[in-house]
CSV table of N, CA, C and O in Angstrom, one decimal:
chain,number,residue,atom,x,y,z
U,1,MET,N,-80.7,-6.6,-65.2
U,1,MET,CA,-81.2,-5.0,-65.2
U,1,MET,C,-82.5,-5.3,-65.9
U,1,MET,O,-83.8,-4.7,-65.2
U,2,GLY,N,-83.0,-6.3,-66.3
U,2,GLY,CA,-84.1,-6.6,-67.1
U,2,GLY,C,-85.0,-7.2,-65.9
U,2,GLY,O,-86.3,-6.7,-65.9
U,3,LYS,N,-84.5,-7.8,-65.0
U,3,LYS,CA,-85.6,-8.5,-64.0
U,3,LYS,C,-85.8,-7.4,-63.0
U,3,LYS,O,-87.1,-7.6,-62.4
U,4,ASN,N,-84.7,-6.7,-62.8
U,4,ASN,CA,-85.5,-5.4,-62.1
U,4,ASN,C,-86.4,-4.6,-62.3
U,4,ASN,O,-87.4,-4.4,-61.8
U,5,ILE,N,-86.1,-4.6,-63.9
U,5,ILE,CA,-87.5,-3.6,-64.5
U,5,ILE,C,-88.5,-4.0,-64.2
U,5,ILE,O,-90.3,-3.6,-64.1
U,6,PHE,N,-88.8,-5.4,-64.5
U,6,PHE,CA,-89.8,-6.4,-64.5
U,6,PHE,C,-90.6,-6.4,-63.2
U,6,PHE,O,-91.9,-6.4,-63.4
U,7,LEU,N,-89.6,-6.5,-62.5
U,7,LEU,CA,-90.3,-6.8,-60.5
U,7,LEU,C,-91.1,-5.3,-60.5
U,7,LEU,O,-91.9,-5.0,-59.5
U,8,ALA,N,-90.3,-4.3,-60.8
U,8,ALA,CA,-90.3,-2.7,-60.7
U,8,ALA,C,-92.2,-2.7,-61.0
U,8,ALA,O,-92.9,-2.1,-60.5
U,9,PHE,N,-92.1,-3.4,-62.3
U,9,PHE,CA,-93.5,-3.1,-63.2
U,9,PHE,C,-94.6,-3.7,-62.5
U,9,PHE,O,-95.7,-3.1,-62.5
U,10,VAL,N,-94.2,-5.0,-62.0
U,10,VAL,CA,-95.1,-5.5,-61.6
U,10,VAL,C,-95.6,-5.4,-60.1
U,10,VAL,O,-96.7,-4.8,-59.4
U,11,LEU,N,-94.9,-4.6,-59.4
U,11,LEU,CA,-95.0,-3.8,-57.9
U,11,LEU,C,-95.9,-2.8,-58.4
U,11,LEU,O,-96.7,-2.4,-57.7
U,12,LEU,N,-95.3,-1.8,-59.0
U,12,LEU,CA,-96.1,-0.4,-59.5
U,12,LEU,C,-97.5,-1.1,-59.9
U,12,LEU,O,-98.1,-0.5,-59.5
U,13,ALA,N,-97.4,-2.1,-61.0
U,13,ALA,CA,-98.7,-2.4,-61.7
U,13,ALA,C,-99.9,-2.4,-60.4
U,13,ALA,O,-101.1,-2.0,-60.7
U,14,GLY,N,-99.4,-3.4,-59.6
U,14,GLY,CA,-100.4,-4.0,-58.4
U,14,GLY,C,-100.3,-3.1,-57.7
U,14,GLY,O,-101.4,-3.1,-56.8
U,15,SER,N,-99.8,-2.5,-57.0
U,15,SER,CA,-99.9,-1.2,-56.4
U,15,SER,C,-100.9,-0.2,-57.1
U,15,SER,O,-101.6,0.8,-56.1
U,16,LEU,N,-100.5,0.2,-58.2
U,16,LEU,CA,-101.7,1.3,-58.6
U,16,LEU,C,-103.2,0.7,-58.6
U,16,LEU,O,-104.2,1.3,-58.8
U,17,PHE,N,-103.3,-0.5,-59.1
U,17,PHE,CA,-104.7,-1.3,-59.1
U,17,PHE,C,-105.3,-1.5,-57.9
U,17,PHE,O,-106.6,-1.4,-57.5
U,18,TYR,N,-104.0,-1.5,-56.9
U,18,TYR,CA,-105.2,-1.5,-55.3
U,18,TYR,C,-105.0,-0.3,-54.9
U,18,TYR,O,-106.4,-0.2,-54.1
U,19,SER,N,-104.6,0.9,-55.5
U,19,SER,CA,-105.0,1.9,-55.1
U,19,SER,C,-106.1,2.8,-55.4
U,19,SER,O,-107.3,3.7,-55.0
U,20,LEU,N,-106.2,2.4,-56.8
U,20,LEU,CA,-107.8,2.8,-57.1
U,20,LEU,C,-108.6,2.3,-56.8
U,20,LEU,O,-110.1,3.1,-56.9
U,21,THR,N,-108.8,1.6,-55.5
U,21,THR,CA,-110.1,0.9,-55.1
U,21,THR,C,-110.2,1.2,-53.8
U,21,THR,O,-111.2,1.2,-53.3
U,22,LYS,N,-109.1,2.5,-53.6
U,22,LYS,CA,-109.5,3.1,-52.2
U,22,LYS,C,-109.7,4.3,-52.4
U,22,LYS,O,-109.3,5.1,-53.5
U,23,PRO,N,-109.9,5.1,-51.0
U,23,PRO,CA,-110.8,6.4,-51.6
U,23,PRO,C,-109.4,7.7,-51.7
U,23,PRO,O,-109.7,8.9,-52.6
U,24,SER,N,-108.3,7.0,-50.6
U,24,SER,CA,-107.7,8.0,-50.7
U,24,SER,C,-106.2,7.7,-51.6
U,24,SER,O,-105.6,6.6,-50.9
U,25,HIS,N,-106.0,7.8,-53.0
U,25,HIS,CA,-105.4,6.9,-53.7
U,25,HIS,C,-103.7,7.0,-53.4
U,25,HIS,O,-103.3,6.3,-53.5
U,26,LEU,N,-103.5,8.1,-53.1
U,26,LEU,CA,-102.2,8.3,-53.1
U,26,LEU,C,-101.4,7.8,-51.9
U,26,LEU,O,-100.5,6.8,-51.8
U,27,ILE,N,-102.1,7.7,-50.6
U,27,ILE,CA,-101.9,7.1,-49.5
U,27,ILE,C,-102.1,5.6,-49.9
U,27,ILE,O,-101.1,4.9,-49.3
U,28,ALA,N,-102.7,4.8,-50.2
U,28,ALA,CA,-103.1,3.6,-50.7
U,28,ALA,C,-102.2,3.2,-51.3
U,28,ALA,O,-101.3,1.5,-51.7
U,29,PHE,N,-101.4,3.9,-52.8
U,29,PHE,CA,-100.1,3.5,-53.4
U,29,PHE,C,-99.1,3.4,-52.9
U,29,PHE,O,-98.5,2.4,-53.0
U,30,VAL,N,-99.0,4.5,-51.7
U,30,VAL,CA,-97.6,4.2,-51.0
U,30,VAL,C,-97.2,3.3,-50.2
U,30,VAL,O,-96.6,2.4,-50.3
U,31,ASN,N,-98.8,2.6,-49.4
U,31,ASN,CA,-99.1,1.8,-48.9
U,31,ASN,C,-98.8,0.2,-49.1
U,31,ASN,O,-97.7,-0.5,-48.7
U,32,ALA,N,-99.2,0.3,-50.3
U,32,ALA,CA,-99.0,-0.9,-51.1
U,32,ALA,C,-98.2,-1.1,-52.4
U,32,ALA,O,-97.2,-2.3,-52.0
U,33,ALA,N,-97.4,-0.4,-52.2
U,33,ALA,CA,-96.1,-0.4,-52.9
U,33,ALA,C,-95.0,-0.8,-51.8
U,33,ALA,O,-94.1,-1.3,-52.3
U,34,PHE,N,-95.1,-0.2,-50.7
U,34,PHE,CA,-94.2,-0.5,-49.5
U,34,PHE,C,-94.5,-2.0,-48.7
U,34,PHE,O,-93.5,-2.5,-49.1
U,35,MET,N,-95.6,-2.6,-48.8
U,35,MET,CA,-96.1,-4.0,-48.9
U,35,MET,C,-95.6,-4.8,-49.7
U,35,MET,O,-95.0,-5.9,-49.2
U,36,GLY,N,-95.7,-3.9,-50.9
U,36,GLY,CA,-95.2,-5.1,-52.0
U,36,GLY,C,-93.5,-5.4,-52.2
U,36,GLY,O,-92.7,-6.5,-52.4
U,37,GLY,N,-93.2,-4.1,-51.9
U,37,GLY,CA,-90.9,-3.8,-51.4
U,37,GLY,C,-90.5,-5.1,-50.7
U,37,GLY,O,-89.9,-5.5,-50.6
U,38,LEU,N,-91.7,-5.0,-49.5
U,38,LEU,CA,-91.1,-5.6,-48.5
U,38,LEU,C,-91.1,-7.1,-48.7
U,38,LEU,O,-90.5,-8.0,-48.3
U,39,PHE,N,-92.2,-7.4,-49.1
U,39,PHE,CA,-92.3,-9.0,-49.7
U,39,PHE,C,-91.4,-9.2,-50.9
U,39,PHE,O,-90.3,-10.4,-50.3
U,40,PHE,N,-91.1,-8.8,-51.3
U,40,PHE,CA,-90.0,-9.0,-52.5
U,40,PHE,C,-88.3,-9.0,-51.6
U,40,PHE,O,-87.6,-10.0,-51.8
U,41,PHE,N,-88.1,-8.1,-50.8
U,41,PHE,CA,-87.1,-8.3,-49.9
U,41,PHE,C,-86.9,-9.2,-49.0
U,41,PHE,O,-86.0,-9.6,-48.8
U,42,ILE,N,-88.0,-9.5,-48.4
U,42,ILE,CA,-88.1,-10.6,-47.6
U,42,ILE,C,-87.2,-11.8,-48.5
U,42,ILE,O,-86.9,-12.5,-47.9
U,43,ILE,N,-88.1,-12.0,-49.6
U,43,ILE,CA,-88.5,-13.3,-50.5
U,43,ILE,C,-86.7,-13.3,-50.9
U,43,ILE,O,-86.0,-14.4,-50.8
U,44,GLY,N,-86.2,-12.1,-51.1
U,44,GLY,CA,-84.4,-12.1,-51.7
U,44,GLY,C,-84.0,-12.7,-50.5
U,44,GLY,O,-83.0,-13.0,-50.7
U,45,ALA,N,-84.0,-11.6,-49.2
U,45,ALA,CA,-83.1,-12.5,-48.0
U,45,ALA,C,-83.1,-13.7,-47.7
U,45,ALA,O,-81.9,-14.3,-47.5
U,46,SER,N,-84.3,-14.3,-48.2
U,46,SER,CA,-84.3,-15.8,-47.7
U,46,SER,C,-84.0,-16.6,-48.6
U,46,SER,O,-83.1,-17.4,-48.2
U,47,MET,N,-83.8,-16.5,-50.0
U,47,MET,CA,-83.0,-17.3,-51.3
U,47,MET,C,-82.0,-16.7,-50.5
U,47,MET,O,-80.6,-17.6,-51.1
U,48,LEU,N,-81.3,-15.7,-50.1
U,48,LEU,CA,-79.5,-15.4,-50.1
U,48,LEU,C,-79.4,-16.3,-48.8
U,48,LEU,O,-78.1,-16.8,-48.9
U,49,VAL,N,-80.1,-16.1,-47.5
U,49,VAL,CA,-79.8,-17.2,-46.5
U,49,VAL,C,-79.5,-18.6,-46.9
U,49,VAL,O,-78.5,-19.2,-46.6
U,50,PHE,N,-80.3,-19.2,-47.5
U,50,PHE,CA,-80.4,-20.4,-48.0
U,50,PHE,C,-79.3,-20.8,-48.9
U,50,PHE,O,-78.9,-21.8,-49.1
U,51,GLY,N,-79.1,-19.8,-49.6
U,51,GLY,CA,-78.3,-20.0,-51.0
U,51,GLY,C,-76.7,-20.3,-50.1
U,51,GLY,O,-75.6,-20.9,-51.0
U,52,LYS,N,-76.4,-19.7,-49.5
U,52,LYS,CA,-75.2,-19.3,-48.6
U,52,LYS,C,-74.9,-20.6,-48.0
U,52,LYS,O,-73.8,-20.6,-47.2
U,53,GLY,N,-76.0,-21.3,-47.2
U,53,GLY,CA,-75.7,-22.5,-46.7
U,53,GLY,C,-75.9,-22.3,-45.1
U,53,GLY,O,-75.3,-22.8,-44.6
U,54,PHE,N,-76.4,-21.2,-44.7
U,54,PHE,CA,-76.8,-20.8,-43.5
U,54,PHE,C,-77.0,-22.1,-42.4
U,54,PHE,O,-76.5,-22.1,-41.2
U,55,PHE,N,-77.9,-23.0,-42.9
U,55,PHE,CA,-78.6,-23.9,-41.8
U,55,PHE,C,-77.8,-25.0,-42.2
U,55,PHE,O,-78.3,-26.4,-41.7
U,56,ASN,N,-76.6,-25.8,-42.7
U,56,ASN,CA,-76.0,-26.7,-42.6
U,56,ASN,C,-75.4,-26.7,-41.6
U,56,ASN,O,-75.2,-28.2,-41.2
U,57,GLY,N,-74.8,-25.9,-40.8
U,57,GLY,CA,-74.0,-25.9,-39.7
U,57,GLY,C,-75.0,-26.5,-38.5
U,57,GLY,O,-75.3,-27.2,-37.8
U,58,ILE,N,-76.3,-25.8,-38.5
U,58,ILE,CA,-77.6,-26.8,-37.8
U,58,ILE,C,-77.8,-28.3,-38.2
U,58,ILE,O,-78.1,-29.3,-37.4
U,59,SER,N,-78.0,-28.5,-39.5
U,59,SER,CA,-78.2,-30.1,-39.7
U,59,SER,C,-77.2,-30.8,-39.2
U,59,SER,O,-76.9,-31.9,-39.0
U,60,PHE,N,-75.7,-30.4,-39.3
U,60,PHE,CA,-74.7,-31.4,-39.0
U,60,PHE,C,-74.8,-31.3,-37.4
U,60,PHE,O,-74.5,-32.5,-37.0
U,61,GLY,N,-75.3,-30.0,-36.7
U,61,GLY,CA,-75.4,-30.5,-35.1
U,61,GLY,C,-76.2,-31.6,-34.9
U,61,GLY,O,-76.1,-32.1,-33.9
U,62,PHE,N,-77.4,-31.3,-35.7
U,62,PHE,CA,-78.6,-32.8,-35.4
U,62,PHE,C,-77.8,-33.9,-35.8
U,62,PHE,O,-78.1,-35.4,-35.3
U,63,LYS,N,-77.0,-34.4,-37.0
U,63,LYS,CA,-76.5,-35.4,-37.1
U,63,LYS,C,-75.4,-36.0,-35.8
U,63,LYS,O,-75.5,-36.9,-35.6
U,64,GLN,N,-74.8,-35.0,-35.7
U,64,GLN,CA,-74.0,-35.4,-34.6
U,64,GLN,C,-74.8,-35.7,-33.1
U,64,GLN,O,-74.2,-36.6,-32.4
U,65,LEU,N,-76.2,-35.1,-32.8
U,65,LEU,CA,-76.7,-35.3,-31.7
U,65,LEU,C,-77.2,-37.0,-31.8
U,65,LEU,O,-77.9,-37.5,-31.3
U,66,ARG,N,-77.7,-36.9,-33.2
U,66,ARG,CA,-78.5,-38.1,-33.3
U,66,ARG,C,-77.3,-39.1,-33.1
U,66,ARG,O,-77.8,-40.5,-32.8
U,67,THR,N,-76.2,-39.2,-34.1
U,67,THR,CA,-74.9,-40.3,-33.5
U,67,THR,C,-74.6,-40.5,-31.8
U,67,THR,O,-74.2,-41.6,-31.3
U,68,SER,N,-74.9,-39.6,-30.8
U,68,SER,CA,-74.4,-39.4,-29.6
U,68,SER,C,-75.4,-40.0,-29.0
U,68,SER,O,-75.3,-40.7,-27.7
U,69,SER,N,-76.7,-40.2,-29.2
U,69,SER,CA,-77.6,-40.8,-28.6
U,69,SER,C,-77.7,-42.4,-28.3
U,69,SER,O,-76.9,-42.9,-29.8
U,70,LYS,N,-78.6,-43.1,-27.8
U,70,LYS,CA,-78.2,-44.7,-27.8
U,70,LYS,C,-78.8,-44.9,-29.2
U,70,LYS,O,-78.4,-46.0,-29.7
U,71,GLU,N,-80.6,-44.4,-29.2
U,71,GLU,CA,-81.1,-45.2,-30.3
U,71,GLU,C,-80.2,-44.5,-31.3
U,71,GLU,O,-80.2,-45.0,-32.9
U,72,GLY,N,-79.5,-43.3,-31.5
U,72,GLY,CA,-79.0,-42.5,-32.6
U,72,GLY,C,-77.8,-43.9,-33.3
U,72,GLY,O,-77.8,-43.8,-34.0
U,73,ALA,N,-77.1,-43.7,-32.4
U,73,ALA,CA,-76.0,-44.7,-32.8
U,73,ALA,C,-76.4,-46.0,-33.1
U,73,ALA,O,-75.6,-46.6,-34.0
U,74,TYR,N,-77.5,-47.1,-32.6
U,74,TYR,CA,-78.0,-47.7,-33.2
U,74,TYR,C,-78.3,-47.9,-35.0
U,74,TYR,O,-78.1,-48.5,-35.5
U,75,THR,N,-78.9,-46.4,-35.2
U,75,THR,CA,-79.3,-46.1,-36.2
U,75,THR,C,-78.3,-45.9,-37.5
U,75,THR,O,-78.5,-45.8,-38.6
U,76,ALA,N,-77.6,-44.8,-36.8
U,76,ALA,CA,-75.8,-44.2,-37.3
U,76,ALA,C,-75.4,-45.6,-38.1
U,76,ALA,O,-74.5,-45.4,-39.1
U,77,ARG,N,-75.5,-46.9,-37.5
U,77,ARG,CA,-74.8,-47.8,-38.1
U,77,ARG,C,-75.3,-48.3,-39.3
U,77,ARG,O,-74.8,-48.9,-40.3
U,78,PHE,N,-76.6,-48.2,-39.8
U,78,PHE,CA,-76.8,-48.4,-41.1
U,78,PHE,C,-76.7,-46.9,-41.8
U,78,PHE,O,-77.5,-47.1,-43.1
U,79,ASP,N,-76.3,-45.9,-41.7
U,79,ASP,CA,-76.2,-44.6,-42.2
U,79,ASP,C,-74.8,-44.5,-43.3
U,79,ASP,O,-74.0,-44.5,-42.4
U,80,ASP,N,-74.8,-44.5,-44.5
U,80,ASP,CA,-73.6,-44.2,-45.1
U,80,ASP,C,-72.8,-43.0,-45.2
U,80,ASP,O,-71.7,-43.2,-45.1
U,81,LEU,N,-73.6,-42.1,-44.5
U,81,LEU,CA,-73.0,-41.0,-44.3
U,81,LEU,C,-72.0,-41.0,-43.0
U,81,LEU,O,-70.9,-39.9,-43.3
U,82,ASP,N,-72.4,-41.4,-42.1
U,82,ASP,CA,-71.8,-41.6,-41.0
U,82,ASP,C,-70.8,-42.1,-40.7
U,82,ASP,O,-69.9,-42.4,-40.0
U,83,LYS,N,-70.2,-43.4,-41.7
U,83,LYS,CA,-69.1,-44.2,-41.8
U,83,LYS,C,-68.0,-43.6,-42.3
U,83,LYS,O,-66.9,-44.1,-42.5
U,84,THR,N,-68.0,-42.3,-42.8
U,84,THR,CA,-66.7,-41.4,-43.4
U,84,THR,C,-66.1,-41.5,-42.1
U,84,THR,O,-64.5,-41.2,-42.5
U,85,GLY,N,-66.2,-40.8,-40.9
U,85,GLY,CA,-65.3,-40.6,-39.6
U,85,GLY,C,-65.0,-39.5,-39.9
U,85,GLY,O,-64.1,-39.0,-38.6
U,86,ALA,N,-65.4,-38.7,-40.7
U,86,ALA,CA,-64.9,-37.1,-40.6
U,86,ALA,C,-65.4,-36.0,-39.6
U,86,ALA,O,-66.9,-36.4,-39.4
U,87,PRO,N,-64.6,-35.4,-39.1
U,87,PRO,CA,-65.1,-34.7,-38.2
U,87,PRO,C,-66.2,-33.2,-38.9
U,87,PRO,O,-66.8,-32.6,-37.7
U,88,HIS,N,-66.1,-33.0,-40.1
U,88,HIS,CA,-67.0,-32.2,-40.2
U,88,HIS,C,-67.0,-32.8,-41.9
U,88,HIS,O,-66.6,-33.6,-42.5
U,89,GLU,N,-68.4,-32.2,-42.1
U,89,GLU,CA,-68.9,-32.5,-43.6
U,89,GLU,C,-68.7,-31.1,-45.0
U,89,GLU,O,-68.7,-30.5,-44.4
U,90,GLU,N,-68.3,-31.9,-45.8
U,90,GLU,CA,-67.9,-30.6,-47.0
U,90,GLU,C,-69.1,-30.4,-47.7
U,90,GLU,O,-69.7,-31.5,-48.0
U,91,TYR,N,-69.6,-29.2,-47.6
U,91,TYR,CA,-70.7,-28.9,-49.0
U,91,TYR,C,-70.5,-28.2,-49.8
U,91,TYR,O,-69.2,-27.4,-49.6
U,92,LYS,N,-71.0,-28.5,-50.9
U,92,LYS,CA,-70.9,-28.2,-52.3
U,92,LYS,C,-71.0,-26.8,-52.2
U,92,LYS,O,-72.3,-26.3,-51.5
U,93,LYS,N,-70.3,-25.5,-53.1
U,93,LYS,CA,-70.6,-24.1,-52.7
U,93,LYS,C,-72.2,-24.2,-53.7
U,93,LYS,O,-72.1,-24.7,-55.0
U,94,ARG,N,-73.3,-23.4,-53.1
U,94,ARG,CA,-74.2,-23.4,-53.9
U,94,ARG,C,-74.1,-22.1,-55.0
U,94,ARG,O,-73.8,-20.9,-54.4
U,95,THR,N,-75.3,-21.9,-55.9
U,95,THR,CA,-74.9,-21.2,-56.7
U,95,THR,C,-76.3,-20.2,-56.4
U,95,THR,O,-77.3,-20.9,-55.8
U,96,PHE,N,-76.0,-18.8,-56.2
U,96,PHE,CA,-77.5,-17.7,-56.5
U,96,PHE,C,-78.4,-18.4,-57.4
U,96,PHE,O,-77.8,-18.9,-58.3
U,97,SER,N,-79.9,-18.2,-56.9
U,97,SER,CA,-80.5,-18.1,-57.5
U,97,SER,C,-80.4,-16.7,-58.9
U,97,SER,O,-80.4,-15.5,-58.5
U,98,LYS,N,-80.9,-16.7,-59.6
U,98,LYS,CA,-81.0,-15.5,-60.7
U,98,LYS,C,-81.8,-14.6,-60.4
U,98,LYS,O,-81.6,-13.7,-60.9
U,99,TRP,N,-82.6,-15.3,-59.5
U,99,TRP,CA,-83.7,-13.8,-59.4
U,99,TRP,C,-83.2,-13.3,-57.8
U,99,TRP,O,-84.1,-12.3,-57.4
U,100,THR,N,-82.6,-13.7,-57.2
U,100,THR,CA,-82.2,-13.2,-55.5
U,100,THR,C,-81.5,-11.9,-55.7
U,100,THR,O,-81.9,-10.7,-55.2
U,101,LEU,N,-80.8,-11.5,-56.5
U,101,LEU,CA,-80.0,-10.2,-56.3
U,101,LEU,C,-81.1,-9.2,-57.1
U,101,LEU,O,-81.4,-8.0,-56.5
U,102,PRO,N,-82.2,-9.5,-57.8
U,102,PRO,CA,-83.1,-8.8,-58.3
U,102,PRO,C,-84.0,-8.3,-57.2
U,102,PRO,O,-84.7,-7.0,-57.5
U,103,LEU,N,-84.2,-9.5,-56.6
U,103,LEU,CA,-85.6,-9.5,-55.4
U,103,LEU,C,-85.1,-8.4,-54.4
U,103,LEU,O,-86.1,-7.9,-54.1
U,104,LEU,N,-83.9,-8.4,-54.3
U,104,LEU,CA,-83.4,-7.7,-53.2
U,104,LEU,C,-83.1,-6.3,-53.2
U,104,LEU,O,-83.5,-5.3,-52.7
U,105,LEU,N,-82.5,-6.0,-54.8
U,105,LEU,CA,-82.4,-4.2,-55.1
U,105,LEU,C,-83.8,-3.9,-55.1
U,105,LEU,O,-84.0,-2.8,-54.7
U,106,THR,N,-84.7,-4.7,-55.8
U,106,THR,CA,-86.1,-3.8,-56.2
U,106,THR,C,-86.9,-3.7,-55.2
U,106,THR,O,-87.5,-3.1,-54.6
U,107,GLY,N,-86.9,-4.5,-53.9
U,107,GLY,CA,-87.9,-4.9,-52.7
U,107,GLY,C,-86.8,-3.6,-51.6
U,107,GLY,O,-87.9,-2.8,-51.6
U,108,GLY,N,-85.6,-3.7,-51.6
U,108,GLY,CA,-84.9,-2.7,-50.9
U,108,GLY,C,-84.8,-1.0,-51.3
U,108,GLY,O,-85.5,-0.7,-50.7
U,109,ALA,N,-85.0,-1.4,-52.6
U,109,ALA,CA,-85.3,0.5,-53.3
U,109,ALA,C,-86.8,1.1,-53.1
U,109,ALA,O,-87.3,2.0,-52.9
U,110,ALA,N,-87.5,-0.3,-53.5
U,110,ALA,CA,-89.2,0.0,-53.2
U,110,ALA,C,-89.7,0.7,-51.8
U,110,ALA,O,-90.3,1.3,-51.2
U,111,ALA,N,-89.1,-0.2,-50.9
U,111,ALA,CA,-89.4,-0.2,-49.4
U,111,ALA,C,-88.6,1.3,-48.9
U,111,ALA,O,-89.4,1.8,-48.0
U,112,LEU,N,-87.5,1.9,-49.4
U,112,LEU,CA,-86.9,2.9,-49.2
U,112,LEU,C,-87.8,4.0,-49.5
U,112,LEU,O,-87.6,5.1,-48.7
U,113,LEU,N,-88.0,4.2,-50.9
U,113,LEU,CA,-88.4,5.4,-51.5
U,113,LEU,C,-90.0,5.5,-51.3
U,113,LEU,O,-90.5,6.3,-50.8
U,114,THR,N,-90.6,4.3,-50.6
U,114,THR,CA,-92.0,4.6,-50.3
U,114,THR,C,-92.0,5.0,-48.7
U,114,THR,O,-92.8,6.0,-48.1
U,115,LEU,N,-90.9,4.5,-48.2
U,115,LEU,CA,-90.6,5.2,-46.7
U,115,LEU,C,-90.4,6.7,-46.6
U,115,LEU,O,-90.7,7.4,-45.9
U,116,LEU,N,-89.8,7.2,-47.7
U,116,LEU,CA,-89.4,8.4,-47.8
U,116,LEU,C,-90.4,9.2,-48.3
U,116,LEU,O,-90.6,10.0,-47.6
U,117,SER,N,-91.0,8.5,-49.2
U,117,SER,CA,-92.6,9.4,-49.8
U,117,SER,C,-93.6,9.4,-48.6
U,117,SER,O,-94.3,10.4,-48.5
U,118,SER,N,-93.6,8.3,-47.6
U,118,SER,CA,-94.3,8.4,-46.8
U,118,SER,C,-94.2,9.5,-45.7
U,118,SER,O,-95.4,10.0,-44.8
U,119,TYR,N,-92.8,9.8,-45.1
U,119,TYR,CA,-92.8,10.8,-44.4
U,119,TYR,C,-92.7,12.1,-45.4
U,119,TYR,O,-93.3,13.2,-44.1
U,120,PHE,N,-92.4,12.2,-46.2
U,120,PHE,CA,-92.8,13.9,-47.1
U,120,PHE,C,-94.5,13.5,-47.1
U,120,PHE,O,-95.2,15.2,-46.7
U,121,LEU,N,-95.4,12.9,-47.6
U,121,LEU,CA,-96.6,12.8,-47.3
U,121,LEU,C,-97.6,13.3,-45.7
U,121,LEU,O,-98.4,13.9,-46.1
U,122,SER,N,-96.7,12.8,-44.8
U,122,SER,CA,-97.2,13.0,-43.6
U,122,SER,C,-97.1,14.7,-43.1
U,122,SER,O,-98.2,14.9,-42.3
U,123,SER,N,-95.9,15.2,-43.8
U,123,SER,CA,-95.8,16.5,-43.3
U,123,SER,C,-96.6,17.6,-43.8
U,123,SER,O,-96.9,17.5,-45.0
């Protein structure tokens, strides 16, 4: 909970500082908060994707492609990982960073709240 509050404070303080430099303070604040929230959300989502091992299958496919080519077969003779003969590799379970969930929650909440506030400001 403390990380969420810290991230929200950073987001709001940065947005407030940016909005003070613009003539339309409220709209500039909403725009800056949305962009900051979207940035936090994208960073958190990227950490989630890498933490779950999404690209492990892609790297395994490239290893298989390397061993199936003529030059790759030659270099695979010297690779210790390819001598196992296993049809697939077992990857250890990765743990999430302690910032993944706070970044997702703070960024998603900020983006959603600023979308709603921009709708009400436009009408």
